[in-house]
C-alpha positions as MATLAB code, in Angstrom:
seq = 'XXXXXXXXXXXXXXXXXXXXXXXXXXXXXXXXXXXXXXXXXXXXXXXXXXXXXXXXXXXXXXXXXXXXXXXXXXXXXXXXXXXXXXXXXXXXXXXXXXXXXXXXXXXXXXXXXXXXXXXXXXXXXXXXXXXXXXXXXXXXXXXXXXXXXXXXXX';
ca = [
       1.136  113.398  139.498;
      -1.521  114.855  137.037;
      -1.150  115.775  133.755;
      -2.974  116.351  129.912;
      -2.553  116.034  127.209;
      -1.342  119.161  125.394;
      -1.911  120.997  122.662;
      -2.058  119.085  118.592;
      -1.399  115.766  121.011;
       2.437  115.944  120.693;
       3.264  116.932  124.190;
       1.636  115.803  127.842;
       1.914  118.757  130.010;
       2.591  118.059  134.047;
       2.628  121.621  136.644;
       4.791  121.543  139.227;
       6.653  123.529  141.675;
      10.731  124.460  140.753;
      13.261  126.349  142.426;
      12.696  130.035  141.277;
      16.304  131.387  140.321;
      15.043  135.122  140.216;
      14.381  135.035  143.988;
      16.827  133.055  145.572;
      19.222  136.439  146.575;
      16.574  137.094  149.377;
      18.500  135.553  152.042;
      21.524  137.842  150.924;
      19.185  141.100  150.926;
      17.584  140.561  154.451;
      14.618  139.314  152.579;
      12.145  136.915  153.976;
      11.563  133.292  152.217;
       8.534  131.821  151.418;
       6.584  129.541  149.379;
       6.028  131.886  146.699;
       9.512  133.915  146.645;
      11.541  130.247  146.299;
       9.104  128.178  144.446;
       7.399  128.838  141.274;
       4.908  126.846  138.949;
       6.590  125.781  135.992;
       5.159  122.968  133.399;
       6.888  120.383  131.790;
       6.609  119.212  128.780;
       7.139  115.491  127.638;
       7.345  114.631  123.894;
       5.068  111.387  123.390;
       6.251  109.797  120.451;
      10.056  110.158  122.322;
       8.546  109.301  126.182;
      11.722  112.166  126.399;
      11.343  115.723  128.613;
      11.687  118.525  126.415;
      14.905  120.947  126.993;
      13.892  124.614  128.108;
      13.330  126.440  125.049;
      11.496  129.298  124.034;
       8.428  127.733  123.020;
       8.697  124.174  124.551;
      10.359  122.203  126.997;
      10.278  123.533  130.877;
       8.201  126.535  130.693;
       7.873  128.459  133.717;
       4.370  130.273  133.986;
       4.014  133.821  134.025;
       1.273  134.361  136.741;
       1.177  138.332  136.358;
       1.320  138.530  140.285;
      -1.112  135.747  140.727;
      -0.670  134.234  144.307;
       0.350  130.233  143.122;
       0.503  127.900  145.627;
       0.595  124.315  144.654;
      -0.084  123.873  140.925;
      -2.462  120.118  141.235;
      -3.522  119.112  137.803;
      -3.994  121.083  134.486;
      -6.675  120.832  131.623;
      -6.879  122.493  128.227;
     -10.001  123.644  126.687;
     -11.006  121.848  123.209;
      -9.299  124.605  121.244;
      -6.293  124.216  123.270;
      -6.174  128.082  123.372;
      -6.368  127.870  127.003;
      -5.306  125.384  130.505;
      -7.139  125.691  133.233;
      -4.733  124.715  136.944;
      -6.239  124.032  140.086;
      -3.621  125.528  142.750;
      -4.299  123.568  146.001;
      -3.019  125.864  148.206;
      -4.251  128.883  147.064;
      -8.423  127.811  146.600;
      -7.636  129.490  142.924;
      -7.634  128.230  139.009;
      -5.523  129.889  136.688;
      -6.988  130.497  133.221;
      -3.754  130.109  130.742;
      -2.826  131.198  126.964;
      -0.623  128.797  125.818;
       0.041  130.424  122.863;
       2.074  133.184  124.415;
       5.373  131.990  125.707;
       5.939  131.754  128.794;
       2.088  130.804  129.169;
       1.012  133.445  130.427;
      -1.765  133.967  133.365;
      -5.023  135.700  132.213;
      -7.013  135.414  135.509;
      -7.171  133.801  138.764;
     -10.746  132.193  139.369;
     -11.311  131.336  143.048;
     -12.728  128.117  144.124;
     -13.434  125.940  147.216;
     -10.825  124.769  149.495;
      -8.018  123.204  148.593;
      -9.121  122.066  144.600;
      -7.072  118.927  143.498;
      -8.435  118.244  139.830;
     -10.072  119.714  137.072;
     -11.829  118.012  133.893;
     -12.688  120.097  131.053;
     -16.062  119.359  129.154;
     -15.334  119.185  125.287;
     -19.095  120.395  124.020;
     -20.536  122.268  127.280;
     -17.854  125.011  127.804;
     -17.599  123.746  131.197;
     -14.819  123.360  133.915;
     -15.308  121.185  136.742;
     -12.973  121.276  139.596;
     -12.838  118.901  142.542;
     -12.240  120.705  145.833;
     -11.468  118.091  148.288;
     -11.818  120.010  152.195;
     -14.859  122.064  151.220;
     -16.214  118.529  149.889;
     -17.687  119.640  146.497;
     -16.919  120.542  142.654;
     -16.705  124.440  141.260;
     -18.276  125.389  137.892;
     -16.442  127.511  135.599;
     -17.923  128.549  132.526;
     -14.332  128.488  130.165;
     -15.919  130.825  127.476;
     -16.151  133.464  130.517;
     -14.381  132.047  133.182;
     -16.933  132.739  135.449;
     -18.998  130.459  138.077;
     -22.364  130.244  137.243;
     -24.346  132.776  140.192;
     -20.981  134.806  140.025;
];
């Protein structure tokens, strides 16, 4: 499981998949299920100095991500620019990152930034402005500039 630490170093963040409530009358409507109408990228939240998961609440705890449509499949790792204004998360799946505010609550999705196939980690460098993301079937790493969130040649 991958995680980071979160923002002011009180929390350590960890995506993962959950049951997503809002969907799950689909069977009931004729609707089709699939990974994305069941399942939905949430993060939790673990206090440190506790070693406790946070309760859902509106600004902590199990925070589902607002992807504004975004297509998330697999949520692998997460990283936070030096600010912590923003997490970055690879989504294996989908060959996309997900540039994050985490100031807005639920974190909300500012852009999708496609990648190579299947992208399993991501490491944040603290004085280039630099995201480097490990895709593991294309065999290489993606660079996104954070400022921009751009690949360099984009």
């Amino acid at each position: 499981q991958a995680f980071a630490v979160g923002p002011r170093d009180t929390t350590i963040w960890l995506p993962c998949l959950d049951v997503n409530p809002q969907n799950g009358p689909l069977l009931n409507q004729g609707g089709r299920l699939t990974l994305n109408s069941t399942m939905q990228a949430i993060v939790r939240e673990v206090r440190i100095s506790s070693k406790v998961e946070m309760a859902e609440g509106p600004t902590w705890g199990r925070r589902r991500l607002n992807t504004a449509g975004a297509n998330v499949q697999m949520p692998a790792d997460v990283a936070f620019t030096s600010d912590s204004a923003f997490a970055y998360l690879p989504c294996s799946f989908s060959n996309d990152v997900l540039k994050i505010n985490t100031a807005t609550n639920p974190p909300t999705t500012q852009l999708e930034i496609t990648v190579g196939d299947y992208p399993f980690g991501i490491a944040i460098s603290p004085t280039a402005d630099r995201a480097y993301v490990a895709n593991l079937l294309s065999r290489d790493v993606s660079v996104i500039v954070a400022r921009s969130s751009v690949k360099p040649g984009s």
